[in-house]
mmCIF file of C-alpha atoms and ligand atoms in Angstrom:
data_model
loop_
_atom_site.group_PDB
_atom_site.id
_atom_site.type_symbol
_atom_site.label_atom_id
_atom_site.label_comp_id
_atom_site.label_asym_id
_atom_site.label_seq_id
_atom_site.Cartn_x
_atom_site.Cartn_y
_atom_site.Cartn_z
ATOM 1 C CA UNK A 1 28.223 8.030 -0.811
ATOM 2 C CA UNK A 2 27.548 5.474 -3.587
ATOM 3 C CA UNK A 3 25.932 6.560 -6.016
ATOM 4 C CA UNK A 4 22.239 5.753 -6.284
ATOM 5 C CA UNK A 5 20.694 7.027 -9.404
ATOM 6 C CA UNK A 6 22.345 6.672 -13.222
ATOM 7 C CA UNK A 7 23.263 10.442 -13.170
ATOM 8 C CA UNK A 8 26.777 10.609 -13.967
ATOM 9 C CA UNK A 9 28.006 14.231 -13.536
ATOM 10 C CA UNK A 10 32.031 15.744 -13.598
ATOM 11 C CA UNK A 11 34.475 18.511 -12.673
ATOM 12 C CA UNK A 12 36.861 19.230 -15.830
ATOM 13 C CA UNK A 13 39.547 21.603 -15.218
ATOM 14 C CA UNK A 14 42.437 22.182 -16.817
ATOM 15 C CA UNK A 15 45.283 22.716 -15.370
ATOM 16 C CA UNK A 16 46.531 25.649 -15.647
ATOM 17 C CA UNK A 17 47.309 26.389 -13.279
ATOM 18 C CA UNK A 18 46.145 25.569 -8.846
ATOM 19 C CA UNK A 19 42.674 26.067 -8.833
ATOM 20 C CA UNK A 20 40.828 30.171 -7.808
ATOM 21 C CA UNK A 21 37.571 30.698 -6.815
ATOM 22 C CA UNK A 22 36.388 31.209 -9.975
ATOM 23 C CA UNK A 23 37.246 27.336 -10.618
ATOM 24 C CA UNK A 24 35.720 26.280 -7.347
ATOM 25 C CA UNK A 25 32.429 27.835 -7.976
ATOM 26 C CA UNK A 26 32.046 25.106 -10.937
ATOM 27 C CA UNK A 27 33.586 22.375 -9.130
ATOM 28 C CA UNK A 28 31.288 22.520 -6.373
ATOM 29 C CA UNK A 29 28.368 22.979 -8.216
ATOM 30 C CA UNK A 30 28.358 20.526 -10.243
ATOM 31 C CA UNK A 31 29.781 18.637 -7.117
ATOM 32 C CA UNK A 32 26.398 19.750 -5.495
ATOM 33 C CA UNK A 33 24.397 18.492 -7.921
ATOM 34 C CA UNK A 34 25.105 15.145 -8.459
ATOM 35 C CA UNK A 35 25.066 14.924 -3.850
ATOM 36 C CA UNK A 36 21.601 16.586 -4.661
ATOM 37 C CA UNK A 37 20.742 13.400 -6.994
ATOM 38 C CA UNK A 38 22.676 11.292 -5.472
ATOM 39 C CA UNK A 39 24.530 10.592 -8.300
ATOM 40 C CA UNK A 40 28.793 10.081 -9.653
ATOM 41 C CA UNK A 41 31.223 12.915 -9.547
ATOM 42 C CA UNK A 42 33.757 12.095 -11.957
ATOM 43 C CA UNK A 43 37.262 14.020 -12.628
ATOM 44 C CA UNK A 44 37.896 14.808 -15.715
ATOM 45 C CA UNK A 45 41.804 16.811 -16.154
ATOM 46 C CA UNK A 46 42.073 18.858 -19.601
ATOM 47 C CA UNK A 47 45.635 18.861 -19.916
ATOM 48 C CA UNK A 48 45.418 18.830 -24.043
ATOM 49 C CA UNK A 49 47.440 22.351 -24.496
ATOM 50 C CA UNK A 50 50.981 21.463 -24.027
ATOM 51 C CA UNK A 51 51.898 25.456 -23.833
ATOM 52 C CA UNK A 52 49.462 26.070 -20.933
ATOM 53 C CA UNK A 53 50.093 22.697 -18.161
ATOM 54 C CA UNK A 54 51.604 23.919 -15.905
ATOM 55 C CA UNK A 55 53.756 21.021 -14.500
ATOM 56 C CA UNK A 56 52.393 19.580 -11.274
ATOM 57 C CA UNK A 57 49.233 21.621 -11.201
ATOM 58 C CA UNK A 58 47.564 18.704 -11.893
ATOM 59 C CA UNK A 59 48.415 17.401 -8.267
ATOM 60 C CA UNK A 60 47.043 20.747 -6.980
ATOM 61 C CA UNK A 61 43.865 20.747 -8.462
ATOM 62 C CA UNK A 62 43.618 16.988 -6.946
ATOM 63 C CA UNK A 63 44.873 18.319 -3.167
ATOM 64 C CA UNK A 64 42.175 21.218 -2.969
ATOM 65 C CA UNK A 65 39.286 19.156 -4.069
ATOM 66 C CA UNK A 66 40.670 16.401 -2.012
ATOM 67 C CA UNK A 67 40.776 19.381 1.561
ATOM 68 C CA UNK A 68 37.481 20.420 0.513
ATOM 69 C CA UNK A 69 36.077 17.176 1.377
ATOM 70 C CA UNK A 70 34.563 17.439 -2.268
ATOM 71 C CA UNK A 71 35.386 13.520 -2.718
ATOM 72 C CA UNK A 72 35.304 12.498 -6.786
ATOM 73 C CA UNK A 73 34.577 9.224 -8.162
ATOM 74 C CA UNK A 74 35.971 6.541 -9.253
ATOM 75 C CA UNK A 75 39.398 7.593 -11.116
ATOM 76 C CA UNK A 76 40.912 10.112 -12.711
ATOM 77 C CA UNK A 77 40.730 10.838 -16.376
ATOM 78 C CA UNK A 78 43.867 12.735 -18.454
ATOM 79 C CA UNK A 79 43.055 14.113 -21.187
ATOM 80 C CA UNK A 80 46.333 13.653 -22.608
ATOM 81 C CA UNK A 81 46.361 9.432 -22.560
ATOM 82 C CA UNK A 82 42.748 10.025 -24.860
ATOM 83 C CA UNK A 83 43.972 11.267 -27.713
ATOM 84 C CA UNK A 84 43.113 8.113 -29.916
ATOM 85 C CA UNK A 85 39.778 8.490 -29.233
ATOM 86 C CA UNK A 86 40.177 11.714 -30.750
ATOM 87 C CA UNK A 87 40.984 10.472 -33.726
ATOM 88 C CA UNK A 88 38.601 8.109 -34.244
ATOM 89 C CA UNK A 89 36.384 10.461 -34.070
ATOM 90 C CA UNK A 90 37.406 13.316 -36.162
ATOM 91 C CA UNK A 91 37.597 10.196 -38.822
ATOM 92 C CA UNK A 92 34.664 9.124 -37.552
ATOM 93 C CA UNK A 93 33.074 13.133 -39.413
ATOM 94 C CA UNK A 94 34.180 12.326 -42.750
ATOM 95 C CA UNK A 95 33.420 14.611 -45.031
ATOM 96 C CA UNK A 96 31.953 16.840 -42.742
ATOM 97 C CA UNK A 97 36.197 17.735 -41.403
ATOM 98 C CA UNK A 98 38.653 19.227 -44.226
ATOM 99 C CA UNK A 99 41.918 20.954 -43.583
ATOM 100 C CA UNK A 100 42.269 24.915 -43.347
ATOM 101 C CA UNK A 101 45.585 26.386 -44.513
ATOM 102 C CA UNK A 102 44.442 29.240 -43.255
ATOM 103 C CA UNK A 103 46.538 32.002 -40.872
ATOM 104 C CA UNK A 104 45.143 33.723 -38.078
ATOM 105 C CA UNK A 105 46.757 36.802 -39.943
ATOM 106 C CA UNK A 106 44.905 35.444 -43.340
ATOM 107 C CA UNK A 107 41.449 35.101 -41.672
ATOM 108 C CA UNK A 108 41.907 38.814 -40.139
ATOM 109 C CA UNK A 109 42.009 40.493 -43.457
ATOM 110 C CA UNK A 110 39.556 38.703 -45.071
ATOM 111 C CA UNK A 111 37.614 39.700 -42.253
ATOM 112 C CA UNK A 112 38.178 42.672 -43.549
ATOM 113 C CA UNK A 113 37.416 42.303 -47.219
ATOM 114 C CA UNK A 114 33.864 41.539 -45.061
ATOM 115 C CA UNK A 115 33.647 44.318 -43.775
ATOM 116 C CA UNK A 116 33.194 42.600 -41.104
ATOM 117 C CA UNK A 117 35.832 43.424 -38.166
ATOM 118 C CA UNK A 118 34.342 42.028 -34.858
ATOM 119 C CA UNK A 119 33.454 39.323 -36.141
ATOM 120 C CA UNK A 120 35.679 35.269 -34.807
ATOM 121 C CA UNK A 121 33.713 33.445 -37.884
ATOM 122 C CA UNK A 122 35.718 31.639 -39.953
ATOM 123 C CA UNK A 123 34.831 33.048 -43.472
ATOM 124 C CA UNK A 124 34.906 29.554 -45.118
ATOM 125 C CA UNK A 125 37.835 30.067 -47.394
ATOM 126 C CA UNK A 126 39.343 27.086 -47.389
ATOM 127 C CA UNK A 127 35.634 24.822 -47.295
ATOM 128 C CA UNK A 128 35.864 23.928 -50.741
ATOM 129 C CA UNK A 129 39.396 22.908 -51.250
ATOM 130 C CA UNK A 130 43.024 24.337 -50.017
ATOM 131 C CA UNK A 131 44.608 27.039 -52.629
ATOM 132 C CA UNK A 132 47.403 25.641 -54.722
ATOM 133 C CA UNK A 133 50.948 25.966 -53.418
ATOM 134 C CA UNK A 134 49.170 25.690 -49.454
ATOM 135 C CA UNK A 135 49.131 22.555 -47.205
ATOM 136 C CA UNK A 136 47.113 22.346 -44.299
ATOM 137 C CA UNK A 137 47.350 23.886 -41.096
ATOM 138 C CA UNK A 138 44.703 23.193 -38.990
ATOM 139 C CA UNK A 139 41.328 20.873 -38.928
ATOM 140 C CA UNK A 140 37.839 22.291 -39.735
ATOM 141 C CA UNK A 141 34.218 21.025 -39.046
ATOM 142 C CA UNK A 142 31.594 21.821 -42.062
ATOM 143 C CA UNK A 143 28.730 23.912 -40.012
ATOM 144 C CA UNK A 144 24.580 23.256 -41.563
ATOM 145 C CA UNK A 145 23.836 26.422 -43.349
ATOM 146 C CA UNK A 146 22.038 29.752 -41.796
ATOM 147 C CA UNK A 147 17.974 28.240 -41.825
ATOM 148 C CA UNK A 148 19.779 24.876 -40.322
ATOM 149 C CA UNK A 149 22.809 26.143 -38.395
ATOM 150 C CA UNK A 150 19.987 26.610 -35.094
ATOM 151 C CA UNK A 151 20.873 24.632 -32.453
ATOM 152 C CA UNK A 152 18.619 24.539 -29.014
ATOM 153 C CA UNK A 153 18.638 23.989 -26.166
ATOM 154 C CA UNK A 154 16.831 24.176 -22.276
ATOM 155 C CA UNK A 155 19.261 25.401 -19.652
ATOM 156 C CA UNK A 156 18.472 24.094 -16.360
ATOM 157 C CA UNK A 157 19.268 27.221 -15.256
ATOM 158 C CA UNK A 158 19.385 29.768 -17.205
ATOM 159 C CA UNK A 159 16.228 28.604 -19.676
ATOM 160 C CA UNK A 160 16.223 28.656 -23.298
ATOM 161 C CA UNK A 161 19.099 28.723 -25.302
ATOM 162 C CA UNK A 162 19.716 29.331 -29.206
ATOM 163 C CA UNK A 163 22.643 29.529 -31.327
ATOM 164 C CA UNK A 164 22.377 29.789 -35.630
ATOM 165 C CA UNK A 165 26.028 28.184 -36.153
ATOM 166 C CA UNK A 166 26.455 29.078 -39.243
ATOM 167 C CA UNK A 167 25.455 33.293 -38.858
ATOM 168 C CA UNK A 168 27.484 33.064 -34.401
ATOM 169 C CA UNK A 169 29.532 31.126 -35.562
ATOM 170 C CA UNK A 170 31.167 29.433 -38.066
ATOM 171 C CA UNK A 171 32.983 26.298 -39.323
ATOM 172 C CA UNK A 172 35.430 25.610 -36.362
ATOM 173 C CA UNK A 173 38.399 24.029 -35.539
ATOM 174 C CA UNK A 174 38.776 20.873 -33.908
ATOM 175 C CA UNK A 175 42.193 19.837 -34.887
ATOM 176 C CA UNK A 176 44.735 22.959 -33.925
ATOM 177 C CA UNK A 177 47.651 24.752 -36.531
ATOM 178 C CA UNK A 178 49.698 23.255 -33.300
ATOM 179 C CA UNK A 179 48.716 19.927 -33.470
ATOM 180 C CA UNK A 180 46.555 20.082 -30.164
ATOM 181 C CA UNK A 181 43.826 18.375 -30.190
ATOM 182 C CA UNK A 182 40.437 21.077 -29.846
ATOM 183 C CA UNK A 183 37.930 21.584 -26.656
ATOM 184 C CA UNK A 184 35.409 21.634 -28.457
ATOM 185 C CA UNK A 185 35.879 18.055 -29.959
ATOM 186 C CA UNK A 186 37.269 16.484 -26.491
ATOM 187 C CA UNK A 187 34.874 17.496 -24.313
ATOM 188 C CA UNK A 188 32.167 15.792 -26.331
ATOM 189 C CA UNK A 189 33.793 12.843 -26.689
ATOM 190 C CA UNK A 190 34.994 11.972 -23.309
ATOM 191 C CA UNK A 191 31.750 13.694 -21.736
ATOM 192 C CA UNK A 192 30.155 10.441 -23.482
ATOM 193 C CA UNK A 193 33.421 7.728 -23.309
ATOM 194 C CA UNK A 194 32.440 8.725 -19.680
ATOM 195 C CA UNK A 195 28.457 8.333 -19.397
ATOM 196 C CA UNK A 196 28.124 11.670 -18.500
ATOM 197 C CA UNK A 197 24.487 12.564 -18.461
ATOM 198 C CA UNK A 198 24.665 15.731 -16.343
ATOM 199 C CA UNK A 199 27.385 18.272 -17.472
ATOM 200 C CA UNK A 200 26.985 21.578 -14.951
ATOM 201 C CA UNK A 201 29.840 24.241 -15.209
ATOM 202 C CA UNK A 202 30.971 27.674 -15.826
ATOM 203 C CA UNK A 203 28.352 30.707 -17.788
ATOM 204 C CA UNK A 204 31.369 31.169 -19.877
ATOM 205 C CA UNK A 205 30.967 28.085 -21.703
ATOM 206 C CA UNK A 206 27.275 28.343 -22.416
ATOM 207 C CA UNK A 207 28.673 29.508 -25.396
ATOM 208 C CA UNK A 208 30.452 26.190 -26.543
ATOM 209 C CA UNK A 209 27.276 24.276 -26.009
ATOM 210 C CA UNK A 210 25.838 24.455 -29.126
ATOM 211 C CA UNK A 211 28.827 23.319 -31.012
ATOM 212 C CA UNK A 212 29.142 20.561 -28.321
ATOM 213 C CA UNK A 213 25.502 19.521 -29.275
ATOM 214 C CA UNK A 214 25.622 19.870 -32.891
ATOM 215 C CA UNK A 215 29.330 17.269 -32.644
ATOM 216 C CA UNK A 216 27.321 15.105 -30.145
ATOM 217 C CA UNK A 217 24.986 14.889 -32.837
ATOM 218 C CA UNK A 218 26.679 14.067 -36.068
ATOM 219 C CA UNK A 219 28.562 11.710 -34.226
ATOM 220 C CA UNK A 220 25.760 9.700 -32.971
ATOM 221 C CA UNK A 221 26.240 10.487 -29.373
ATOM 222 C CA UNK A 222 23.555 10.699 -27.070
ATOM 223 C CA UNK A 223 23.647 14.921 -25.734
ATOM 224 C CA UNK A 224 23.375 15.630 -21.612
ATOM 225 C CA UNK A 225 21.807 18.220 -19.516
ATOM 226 C CA UNK A 226 23.300 21.500 -19.102
ATOM 227 C CA UNK A 227 23.732 23.529 -16.283
ATOM 228 C CA UNK A 228 25.981 26.598 -16.641
ATOM 229 C CA UNK A 229 26.342 29.084 -13.140
ATOM 230 C CA UNK A 230 27.696 32.329 -13.096
ATOM 231 C CA UNK A 231 31.219 33.410 -13.394
ATOM 232 C CA UNK A 232 33.379 34.642 -10.891
ATOM 233 C CA UNK A 233 34.368 38.685 -11.446
ATOM 234 C CA UNK A 234 37.229 40.538 -10.216
ATOM 235 C CA UNK A 235 37.420 44.278 -9.719
ATOM 236 C CA UNK A 236 37.275 44.948 -13.250
ATOM 237 C CA UNK A 237 34.509 42.297 -13.906
ATOM 238 C CA UNK A 238 36.813 40.178 -16.294
ATOM 239 C CA UNK A 239 36.732 36.655 -14.938
ATOM 240 C CA UNK A 240 39.104 35.138 -12.746
ATOM 241 C CA UNK A 241 41.624 33.009 -14.704
ATOM 242 C CA UNK A 242 44.970 33.174 -14.608
ATOM 243 C CA UNK A 243 45.742 35.461 -16.652
ATOM 244 C CA UNK A 244 43.677 37.742 -14.741
ATOM 245 C CA UNK A 245 45.341 37.066 -12.700
ATOM 246 C CA UNK A 246 43.418 35.087 -9.560
ATOM 247 C CA UNK A 247 44.658 33.338 -7.136
ATOM 248 C CA UNK A 248 44.673 30.264 -5.745
ATOM 249 C CA UNK A 249 42.187 29.793 -3.159
ATOM 250 C CA UNK A 250 43.735 26.858 -1.273
ATOM 251 C CA UNK A 251 47.450 27.723 0.150
ATOM 252 C CA UNK A 252 47.860 24.778 1.925
ATOM 253 C CA UNK A 253 47.504 25.965 5.512
ATOM 254 C CA UNK A 254 44.644 28.072 5.480
ATOM 255 C CA UNK A 255 40.998 27.671 6.748
ATOM 256 C CA UNK A 256 38.862 26.554 3.694
ATOM 257 C CA UNK A 257 35.718 26.481 5.115
ATOM 258 C CA UNK A 258 35.948 30.022 5.846
ATOM 259 C CA UNK A 259 37.450 31.547 3.048
ATOM 260 C CA UNK A 260 37.293 29.397 0.152
ATOM 261 C CA UNK A 261 34.023 27.007 0.912
ATOM 262 C CA UNK A 262 31.174 29.938 2.847
ATOM 263 C CA UNK A 263 31.776 32.123 -0.356
ATOM 264 C CA UNK A 264 31.963 29.949 -3.108
ATOM 265 C CA UNK A 265 29.034 28.926 -1.955
ATOM 266 C CA UNK A 266 27.433 32.178 -0.899
ATOM 267 C CA UNK A 267 28.071 33.378 -4.426
ATOM 268 C CA UNK A 268 25.688 30.223 -6.088
ATOM 269 C CA UNK A 269 23.202 32.151 -3.691
ATOM 270 C CA UNK A 270 23.346 29.551 -0.742
ATOM 271 C CA UNK A 271 22.537 31.327 2.363
ATOM 272 C CA UNK A 272 24.092 28.548 4.744
ATOM 273 C CA UNK A 273 23.859 28.688 8.508
ATOM 274 C CA UNK A 274 27.715 28.843 9.584
ATOM 275 C CA UNK A 275 29.023 25.075 9.566
ATOM 276 C CA UNK A 276 31.502 23.749 11.945
ATOM 277 C CA UNK A 277 33.022 21.043 9.726
ATOM 278 C CA UNK A 278 33.624 20.506 6.474
ATOM 279 C CA UNK A 279 31.104 17.321 6.454
ATOM 280 C CA UNK A 280 28.082 19.468 8.413
ATOM 281 C CA UNK A 281 28.682 21.905 5.505
ATOM 282 C CA UNK A 282 28.377 20.051 3.109
ATOM 283 C CA UNK A 283 25.037 17.924 4.284
ATOM 284 C CA UNK A 284 23.356 21.375 4.387
ATOM 285 C CA UNK A 285 24.688 23.268 1.295
ATOM 286 C CA UNK A 286 23.560 20.214 -0.989
ATOM 287 C CA UNK A 287 20.174 20.317 1.044
ATOM 288 C CA UNK A 288 20.235 23.753 0.339
ATOM 289 C CA UNK A 289 20.919 23.321 -3.646
ATOM 290 C CA UNK A 290 18.189 20.457 -4.172
ATOM 291 C CA UNK A 291 15.903 23.581 -2.698
ATOM 292 C CA UNK A 292 16.638 25.798 -5.247
ATOM 293 C CA UNK A 293 17.180 23.120 -8.147
ATOM 294 C CA UNK A 294 14.088 21.815 -6.758
ATOM 295 C CA UNK A 295 15.818 18.697 -6.940
ATOM 296 C CA UNK A 296 12.768 15.836 -5.088
HETATM 297 N N1 LIG B 1 38.002 22.716 -19.205
HETATM 298 C C1 LIG B 1 37.768 23.931 -19.390
HETATM 299 C C2 LIG B 1 37.576 25.136 -18.311
HETATM 300 O O1 LIG B 1 38.724 24.437 -17.090
HETATM 301 C C3 LIG B 1 35.901 23.197 -18.561
HETATM 302 C C4 LIG B 1 35.210 22.157 -19.645
HETATM 303 C C5 LIG B 1 34.124 22.117 -19.024
HETATM 304 O O2 LIG B 1 33.388 22.310 -18.103
HETATM 305 O O3 LIG B 1 33.153 21.956 -20.383
HETATM 306 O O4 LIG B 1 38.055 26.020 -18.245
#
């Protein structure tokens, strides 16, 4: 289907292993939303964490999407080939960014001193400079003071959201101590560079959205529209992931329509009647998605 609107969406998997049912649900939601809008659906491989990348997983992901009948538009983009863009964005952020010398242990220790064991918030140790004798490890972004730190957005499915970056997040890392670019920076740079104006992804990332909107503002980039779908969990209530032992939904010769696509569509709340082939499945699913989301 060729694009007839200015809708540009994307699926942005990390190649840490083959796609499982959880990633299929996220892929399907973004694909259906693009199709329901007669929009463009791009594919970006988020392979910046070289320690977590699995060799060949990117090609496996591409093949599984194709076996499901999910054809992306344009060229696939690999984040590992775009590091100059992230470097340029970091430079553009100027004094909003500062070097941080803290190790994980030091951050944990200072949290204990603050009497706050549960919080993940960086205590701001290096905000005003690195202590003598210490060396920069990571680069952090200054978030606004609490009175100015609230970021609000309207999620197309989950409704009004707000997060105070100062009290709920703290100064966050843009370039990690291991030298890798952080997801938050790369995703903002690439979504804008690729002209993405509609983001549909799993609700595990809803908590990252305020950080991304803040970064978009600082970099003078437009804020896309957001829709987060529920994540698939296993019997223990854990999000499906490689760490929790999620299996590939595509085993090369299995019936993807009945074993993967129909269950994923049901998870998204789409009540499909039996479909005999992929074409029929996608037509029906896009229609039901459009109805569910009130897309004219
Ligand atoms: N690469 C991220 C993941 O696989 C998704 C990023 C996004 O959709 O913003 O969880």
